[in-house]
XYZ file of N, CA and C in Angstrom:
579
model
N 0.817 -1.184 0.000
C 0.000 0.000 0.000
C 0.867 1.256 0.000
N 1.938 1.265 0.751
C 2.837 2.414 0.803
C 3.546 2.657 -0.517
N 3.717 1.593 -1.293
C 4.399 1.704 -2.587
C 3.637 2.652 -3.522
N 2.324 2.503 -3.623
C 1.523 3.337 -4.529
C 1.542 4.794 -4.078
N 1.446 5.029 -2.774
C 1.486 6.390 -2.232
C 2.831 7.036 -2.559
N 3.899 6.293 -2.319
C 5.242 6.830 -2.606
C 5.405 7.138 -4.085
N 4.949 6.254 -4.955
C 5.049 6.497 -6.402
C 4.213 7.699 -6.831
N 3.018 7.849 -6.261
C 2.172 8.994 -6.604
C 2.812 10.311 -6.174
N 3.401 10.331 -4.997
C 4.076 11.549 -4.519
C 5.271 11.856 -5.408
N 6.055 10.844 -5.733
C 7.215 11.019 -6.606
C 6.786 11.508 -7.992
N 5.706 10.951 -8.525
C 5.208 11.332 -9.842
C 4.755 12.786 -9.861
N 4.043 13.209 -8.825
C 3.557 14.599 -8.735
C 4.722 15.565 -8.587
N 5.614 15.286 -7.668
C 6.772 16.154 -7.437
C 7.635 16.246 -8.693
N 7.821 15.151 -9.372
C 8.644 15.129 -10.584
C 7.985 15.896 -11.724
N 6.665 15.838 -11.822
C 5.957 16.616 -12.829
C 6.141 18.107 -12.613
N 6.061 18.533 -11.358
C 6.262 19.941 -11.016
C 7.710 20.343 -11.276
N 8.651 19.501 -10.864
C 10.071 19.804 -11.105
C 10.366 19.904 -12.600
N 9.754 19.037 -13.391
C 9.965 19.066 -14.844
C 9.424 20.353 -15.456
N 8.224 20.756 -15.041
C 7.672 22.010 -15.560
C 8.516 23.198 -15.108
N 8.934 23.201 -13.847
C 9.777 24.291 -13.342
C 11.074 24.372 -14.143
N 11.658 23.230 -14.440
C 12.909 23.204 -15.211
C 12.702 23.754 -16.623
N 11.599 23.380 -17.250
C 11.311 23.903 -18.598
C 11.104 25.414 -18.576
N 10.407 25.911 -17.555
C 10.178 27.357 -17.449
C 11.483 28.100 -17.194
N 12.351 27.533 -16.344
C 13.655 28.181 -16.085
C 14.499 28.170 -17.356
N 14.475 27.063 -18.102
C 15.221 26.975 -19.359
C 14.694 27.992 -20.371
N 13.377 28.158 -20.413
C 12.770 29.138 -21.308
C 13.223 30.555 -20.941
N 13.279 30.833 -19.656
C 13.764 32.142 -19.197
C 15.216 32.352 -19.621
N 16.031 31.335 -19.461
C 17.440 31.434 -19.854
C 17.578 31.649 -21.362
N 16.785 30.934 -22.145
C 16.828 31.079 -23.609
C 16.431 32.483 -24.048
N 15.583 33.133 -23.271
C 15.108 34.476 -23.598
C 15.899 35.565 -22.862
N 17.036 35.177 -22.272
C 17.885 36.117 -21.532
C 17.112 36.883 -20.459
N 16.169 36.207 -19.837
C 15.407 36.812 -18.744
C 16.171 36.569 -17.452
N 16.675 37.619 -16.862
C 17.470 37.495 -15.647
C 16.650 37.492 -14.380
N 15.339 37.565 -14.511
C 14.477 37.616 -13.336
C 14.204 36.251 -12.741
N 13.333 36.259 -11.770
C 12.974 35.064 -11.015
C 11.777 34.380 -11.676
N 11.874 33.077 -11.842
C 10.749 32.240 -12.254
C 10.225 31.602 -10.973
N 8.940 31.833 -10.681
C 8.407 31.392 -9.390
C 7.072 30.680 -9.538
N 6.793 29.861 -8.562
C 5.463 29.281 -8.441
C 4.561 30.289 -7.757
N 3.441 29.824 -7.246
C 2.529 30.690 -6.488
C 2.133 29.960 -5.209
N 1.243 30.566 -4.489
C 0.748 29.949 -3.254
C -0.196 28.797 -3.547
N -0.608 28.634 -4.791
C -1.623 27.647 -5.172
C -1.023 26.247 -5.216
N -1.096 25.583 -4.083
C -0.602 24.216 -3.987
C -1.742 23.308 -3.532
N -1.558 22.034 -3.708
C -2.548 21.045 -3.312
C -2.552 20.917 -1.787
N -3.724 21.003 -1.148
C -3.771 20.868 0.312
C -3.062 19.590 0.778
N -2.187 19.753 1.751
C -1.436 18.627 2.305
C -0.170 18.284 1.530
N 0.034 18.906 0.379
C 1.189 18.600 -0.465
C 2.116 19.799 -0.658
N 1.902 20.872 0.081
C 2.670 22.093 -0.135
C 4.182 21.843 -0.113
N 4.671 21.155 0.887
C 6.116 20.945 0.991
C 6.662 20.129 -0.176
N 5.920 19.114 -0.579
C 6.346 18.291 -1.719
C 6.371 19.139 -2.987
N 5.323 19.915 -3.213
C 5.226 20.712 -4.429
C 6.250 21.843 -4.439
N 6.460 22.489 -3.307
C 7.477 23.550 -3.233
C 8.878 22.951 -3.447
N 9.112 21.752 -2.931
C 10.389 21.069 -3.161
C 10.582 20.809 -4.655
N 9.527 20.366 -5.342
C 9.600 20.140 -6.784
C 9.981 21.411 -7.528
N 9.406 22.547 -7.117
C 9.762 23.832 -7.732
C 11.256 24.101 -7.582
N 11.747 23.931 -6.362
C 13.164 24.205 -6.089
C 14.081 23.287 -6.884
N 13.765 22.015 -6.913
C 14.576 21.050 -7.656
C 14.614 21.410 -9.135
N 13.497 21.908 -9.654
C 13.412 22.293 -11.054
C 14.056 23.631 -11.381
N 14.496 24.364 -10.356
C 15.170 25.638 -10.589
C 14.284 26.861 -10.460
N 13.072 26.689 -9.939
C 12.166 27.823 -9.741
C 12.157 28.234 -8.268
N 11.708 29.438 -8.039
C 11.559 29.949 -6.682
C 10.177 29.536 -6.162
N 10.069 29.318 -4.878
C 8.788 28.891 -4.297
C 7.826 30.051 -4.084
N 8.256 31.270 -4.295
C 7.507 32.507 -4.072
C 7.412 32.783 -2.587
N 6.704 31.987 -1.866
C 6.680 32.034 -0.395
C 6.268 30.662 0.085
N 6.850 30.241 1.177
C 6.570 28.889 1.657
C 5.184 28.780 2.284
N 4.735 29.860 2.941
C 3.427 29.854 3.575
C 2.983 31.298 3.786
N 1.840 31.479 4.378
C 1.282 32.821 4.531
C 2.113 33.718 5.447
N 2.952 33.134 6.291
C 3.754 33.959 7.201
C 5.052 34.463 6.561
N 5.374 34.002 5.367
C 6.636 34.378 4.724
C 6.632 35.791 4.160
N 5.451 36.288 3.814
C 5.331 37.606 3.203
C 3.868 38.018 3.279
N 3.622 39.320 3.360
C 2.257 39.826 3.307
C 1.905 40.030 1.840
N 0.789 39.467 1.418
C 0.307 39.697 0.063
C -1.085 40.312 0.161
N -1.191 41.555 -0.298
C -2.466 42.256 -0.252
C -3.171 42.103 -1.595
N -4.301 41.442 -1.556
C -5.081 41.198 -2.772
C -6.286 42.134 -2.774
N -7.078 42.068 -3.824
C -8.190 43.001 -3.996
C -9.129 43.048 -2.794
N -9.458 41.900 -2.199
C -10.365 41.889 -1.045
C -9.794 42.645 0.152
N -8.482 42.537 0.372
C -7.857 43.268 1.477
C -7.961 44.771 1.232
N -7.721 45.157 -0.002
C -7.765 46.585 -0.352
C -9.190 47.112 -0.225
N -10.159 46.367 -0.741
C -11.554 46.802 -0.643
C -11.997 46.887 0.821
N -11.542 45.945 1.646
C -11.950 45.923 3.050
C -11.404 47.118 3.834
N -10.239 47.611 3.446
C -9.647 48.739 4.163
C -9.972 50.079 3.508
N -10.412 50.052 2.263
C -10.802 51.290 1.592
C -9.814 51.829 0.594
N -8.538 51.448 0.712
C -7.543 51.931 -0.257
C -6.268 51.104 -0.149
N -5.475 51.182 -1.196
C -4.166 50.521 -1.187
C -3.300 51.131 -0.091
N -3.307 52.444 0.005
C -2.479 53.144 0.998
C -2.802 52.673 2.408
N -4.069 52.598 2.731
C -4.478 52.166 4.078
C -4.136 50.689 4.295
N -4.354 49.863 3.278
C -4.049 48.435 3.411
C -2.564 48.213 3.677
N -1.698 48.921 2.959
C -0.248 48.793 3.177
C 0.120 49.290 4.574
N -0.431 50.416 4.993
C -0.117 50.961 6.325
C -0.526 49.998 7.431
N -1.715 49.428 7.308
C -2.180 48.490 8.331
C -1.348 47.208 8.332
N -0.981 46.742 7.148
C -0.142 45.541 7.068
C 1.236 45.807 7.670
N 1.811 46.947 7.368
C 3.148 47.289 7.888
C 3.110 47.399 9.408
N 2.034 47.939 9.954
C 1.917 48.075 11.412
C 1.940 46.710 12.094
N 1.386 45.707 11.451
C 1.335 44.367 12.024
C 2.593 43.562 11.688
N 3.067 43.669 10.458
C 4.183 42.841 9.985
C 5.540 43.337 10.459
N 5.643 44.617 10.754
C 6.927 45.164 11.155
C 7.817 45.433 9.943
N 9.069 45.753 10.242
C 9.993 46.174 9.177
C 10.586 45.004 8.399
N 10.583 43.810 8.953
C 11.351 42.714 8.354
C 10.581 41.846 7.368
N 9.283 42.003 7.300
C 8.461 41.204 6.393
C 8.128 42.048 5.163
N 8.350 41.476 3.986
C 8.015 42.193 2.750
C 6.508 42.240 2.547
N 6.082 43.320 1.888
C 4.670 43.482 1.546
C 4.548 43.560 0.032
N 3.676 42.721 -0.512
C 3.388 42.717 -1.936
C 1.936 43.115 -2.137
N 1.689 43.922 -3.164
C 0.331 44.373 -3.459
C -0.053 43.950 -4.874
N -1.197 43.300 -4.987
C -1.747 42.931 -6.284
C -2.363 44.185 -6.904
N -1.908 44.537 -8.108
C -2.327 45.771 -8.758
C -2.980 45.491 -10.105
N -4.022 46.249 -10.400
C -4.738 46.095 -11.665
C -4.341 47.150 -12.692
N -3.530 48.137 -12.259
C -3.140 49.219 -13.158
C -1.812 49.818 -12.694
N -1.218 50.608 -13.565
C 0.007 51.317 -13.194
C -0.279 52.315 -12.068
N -1.447 52.922 -12.076
C -1.831 53.862 -11.008
C -1.862 53.137 -9.664
N -2.461 51.947 -9.640
C -2.479 51.143 -8.403
C -1.056 50.854 -7.941
N -0.205 50.481 -8.879
C 1.183 50.145 -8.536
C 1.907 51.341 -7.919
N 1.732 52.511 -8.501
C 2.405 53.696 -7.964
C 1.869 54.058 -6.582
N 0.564 53.872 -6.361
C 0.014 54.109 -5.026
C 0.622 53.130 -4.022
N 0.741 51.871 -4.428
C 1.327 50.856 -3.541
C 2.779 51.190 -3.207
N 3.527 51.606 -4.210
C 4.939 51.958 -4.001
C 5.053 53.170 -3.081
N 4.234 54.183 -3.335
C 4.251 55.379 -2.480
C 3.877 55.043 -1.039
N 3.025 54.024 -0.864
C 2.600 53.613 0.479
C 3.649 52.754 1.182
N 4.657 52.274 0.428
C 5.721 51.486 1.046
C 5.759 50.021 0.689
N 5.036 49.612 -0.351
C 5.087 48.204 -0.775
C 6.481 47.875 -1.308
N 6.917 46.668 -1.066
C 8.224 46.194 -1.543
C 8.126 45.562 -2.926
N 6.963 44.980 -3.224
C 6.740 44.272 -4.488
C 5.359 44.663 -4.991
N 5.264 44.948 -6.292
C 3.949 45.143 -6.895
C 3.728 44.040 -7.916
N 2.577 43.397 -7.796
C 2.207 42.340 -8.733
C 1.278 42.954 -9.774
N 1.730 42.955 -11.008
C 0.890 43.415 -12.107
C 0.102 42.195 -12.563
N -1.151 42.161 -12.171
C -1.971 40.965 -12.284
C -2.844 40.986 -13.532
N -2.771 39.907 -14.289
C -3.598 39.720 -15.482
C -3.385 40.784 -16.554
N -2.170 41.304 -16.661
C -1.835 42.246 -17.727
C -1.565 41.455 -19.009
N -1.914 42.006 -20.133
C -1.507 41.447 -21.428
C -0.012 41.733 -21.584
N 0.707 40.930 -22.362
C 2.162 41.130 -22.487
C 2.562 42.554 -22.880
N 1.833 43.156 -23.831
C 2.179 44.504 -24.276
C 1.943 45.517 -23.154
N 0.832 45.374 -22.429
C 0.529 46.257 -21.308
C 1.593 46.124 -20.226
N 1.994 44.901 -19.958
C 2.995 44.644 -18.931
C 4.314 45.314 -19.280
N 4.757 45.179 -20.513
C 6.036 45.757 -20.928
C 6.047 47.263 -20.721
N 4.979 47.935 -21.135
C 4.896 49.389 -20.998
C 4.841 49.784 -19.523
N 3.962 49.133 -18.762
C 3.778 49.483 -17.351
C 5.041 49.211 -16.534
N 5.664 48.064 -16.735
C 6.855 47.716 -15.945
C 7.979 48.720 -16.183
N 8.229 49.066 -17.427
C 9.299 50.013 -17.714
C 8.965 51.413 -17.189
N 7.714 51.820 -17.285
C 7.296 53.125 -16.779
C 7.443 53.190 -15.257
N 7.002 52.134 -14.571
C 7.102 52.097 -13.107
C 8.566 52.133 -12.674
N 9.401 51.338 -13.333
C 10.833 51.331 -12.984
C 11.448 52.712 -13.195
N 11.096 53.391 -14.296
C 11.639 54.727 -14.570
C 11.198 55.714 -13.489
N 9.925 55.666 -13.104
C 9.426 56.565 -12.057
C 10.122 56.282 -10.723
N 10.284 55.012 -10.406
C 10.949 54.648 -9.150
C 12.399 55.117 -9.142
N 13.060 54.991 -10.266
C 14.446 55.433 -10.355
C 14.545 56.937 -10.139
N 13.613 57.695 -10.713
C 13.658 59.146 -10.554
C 13.367 59.559 -9.109
N 12.609 58.739 -8.361
C 12.325 59.016 -6.949
C 13.263 58.258 -6.016
N 14.221 57.550 -6.583
C 15.189 56.733 -5.836
C 14.493 55.732 -4.910
N 13.505 55.040 -5.474
C 12.796 53.998 -4.733
C 13.129 52.652 -5.356
N 13.245 51.653 -4.507
C 13.490 50.286 -4.955
C 12.182 49.506 -4.856
N 11.844 48.829 -5.924
C 10.651 47.988 -5.903
C 10.850 46.836 -6.880
N 10.277 45.698 -6.533
C 10.280 44.554 -7.441
C 8.931 44.504 -8.154
N 8.969 44.158 -9.436
C 7.744 44.040 -10.212
C 7.546 42.580 -10.588
N 6.371 42.077 -10.225
C 6.012 40.687 -10.514
C 4.881 40.652 -11.540
N 5.039 39.817 -12.535
C 3.976 39.543 -13.504
C 3.309 38.245 -13.089
N 1.982 38.241 -13.078
C 1.252 37.049 -12.667
C -0.134 37.068 -13.286
N -0.771 35.935 -13.288
C -2.148 35.846 -13.736
C -2.277 35.306 -15.141
N -2.567 34.028 -15.247
C -2.846 33.416 -16.538
C -1.629 33.180 -17.414
N -0.445 33.287 -16.868
C 0.776 33.074 -17.651
C 1.076 31.576 -17.665
N 1.282 31.039 -18.850
C 1.521 29.609 -19.006
C 2.870 29.378 -19.675
N 3.230 28.127 -19.755
C 4.469 27.756 -20.438
C 4.450 28.238 -21.895
N 3.291 28.206 -22.524
C 3.164 28.627 -23.923
C 3.275 30.136 -24.111
N 2.871 30.917 -23.097
C 2.875 32.382 -23.235
C 4.005 33.063 -22.479
N 4.749 32.317 -21.697
C 5.740 32.899 -20.781
C 6.747 33.824 -21.460
N 7.268 33.437 -22.606
C 8.306 34.238 -23.266
C 7.833 35.652 -23.561
N 6.545 35.833 -23.793
C 5.997 37.152 -24.092
C 6.066 38.094 -22.893
N 6.197 37.546 -21.692
C 6.220 38.335 -20.458
C 7.639 38.612 -19.956
N 8.621 38.032 -20.592
C 10.013 38.112 -20.126
C 10.704 39.324 -20.728
N 10.384 40.485 -20.177
C 10.937 41.715 -20.728
C 11.584 42.585 -19.677
N 12.132 43.709 -20.115
C 12.783 44.643 -19.197
C 11.792 45.178 -18.164
N 12.268 45.370 -16.973
C 11.439 45.908 -15.905
C 10.739 44.851 -15.087
N 10.613 43.646 -15.613
C 9.937 42.564 -14.887
C 10.992 41.795 -14.088
N 10.788 41.725 -12.788
C 11.745 41.049 -11.901
C 11.356 39.612 -11.596
N 10.056 39.346 -11.597
C 9.540 38.034 -11.190
C 8.372 37.683 -12.106
N 8.324 36.440 -12.553
C 7.132 35.931 -13.228
C 6.672 34.726 -12.420
N 5.434 34.791 -11.942
C 4.912 33.675 -11.145
C 3.854 32.917 -11.934
N 3.867 31.616 -11.736
C 3.040 30.695 -12.515
C 2.200 29.817 -11.594
N 0.890 30.038 -11.590
C 0.001 29.099 -10.920
C 0.029 27.766 -11.638
N 0.292 27.828 -12.943
C 0.321 26.607 -13.760
C 1.506 25.710 -13.433
N 2.419 26.178 -12.581
C 3.541 25.313 -12.207
C 3.057 24.132 -11.372
N 1.960 24.337 -10.636
C 1.409 23.245 -9.826
C 0.000 22.862 -10.239
N -0.702 23.731 -10.913
C -2.090 23.469 -11.293
C -2.141 22.790 -12.662
N -2.731 21.615 -12.722
C -2.894 20.911 -13.989
C -1.607 20.364 -14.570
N -0.602 20.230 -13.747
C 0.682 19.727 -14.237
C 0.598 18.209 -14.444
N 1.112 17.714 -15.573
C 1.100 16.256 -15.765
C 2.126 15.575 -14.850
N 1.779 14.425 -14.377
C 2.693 13.659 -13.529
C 3.693 12.914 -14.412
N 4.833 12.613 -13.828
C 5.810 11.760 -14.505
C 5.470 10.325 -14.118
N 5.362 9.453 -15.096
C 4.935 8.081 -14.853
C 6.106 7.242 -14.342
N 5.950 6.683 -13.162
C 6.958 5.798 -12.577
C 6.304 4.448 -12.282
N 7.130 3.417 -12.281
C 6.662 2.127 -11.804
C 7.774 1.527 -10.943
N 7.400 0.625 -10.116
C 8.367 -0.036 -9.242
C 8.281 -1.531 -9.529
N 9.352 -2.062 -10.069
C 9.389 -3.485 -10.370
C 10.492 -4.132 -9.553
N 10.171 -5.219 -8.945
C 11.162 -5.956 -8.157
C 11.781 -7.009 -9.070
N 13.095 -6.962 -9.159
C 13.808 -7.925 -10.014
C 13.752 -9.300 -9.342
N 13.519 -10.289 -10.153
C 13.516 -11.648 -9.607
C 14.291 -12.583 -10.513
């Protein structure tokens, strides 16, 4: 009985590692010096196995769990009334040592997040052309204000579309598809006799 469980875990982890390796290779082929990362979207009870697969494949885990970084999504912003207030409240609780990332739907949102003190802005569900323009514009504005910020591209990016997102100004590309719908690697265990 343990044999099938072990093979299934190995097959799942290997599928994730294989996809992570292909995505990292694609980044290298496109001279993308940024981070290729997974997302928080892991299978319940399998987070450590899946995050290990990402690492083995050459991808970043993004964050190991909810305590690794504050991520402010649309619901957090709506609940507090603004990006500025959401970042301030998160910083008051998280302290100086925890990074804060804000999910942004526009360049205006990103600049508000940066002005409020966010460390990372996630440009979510941008089309490749929109992302290229916004990322370079945000980086230029930050440079003129001497602010440091990381820009993450996320939302619907797949192995087939990834190269279109690998441009200047983008520091991180995160892939929910690294763990979602990934094919398993087929293994069998045969005892020699």
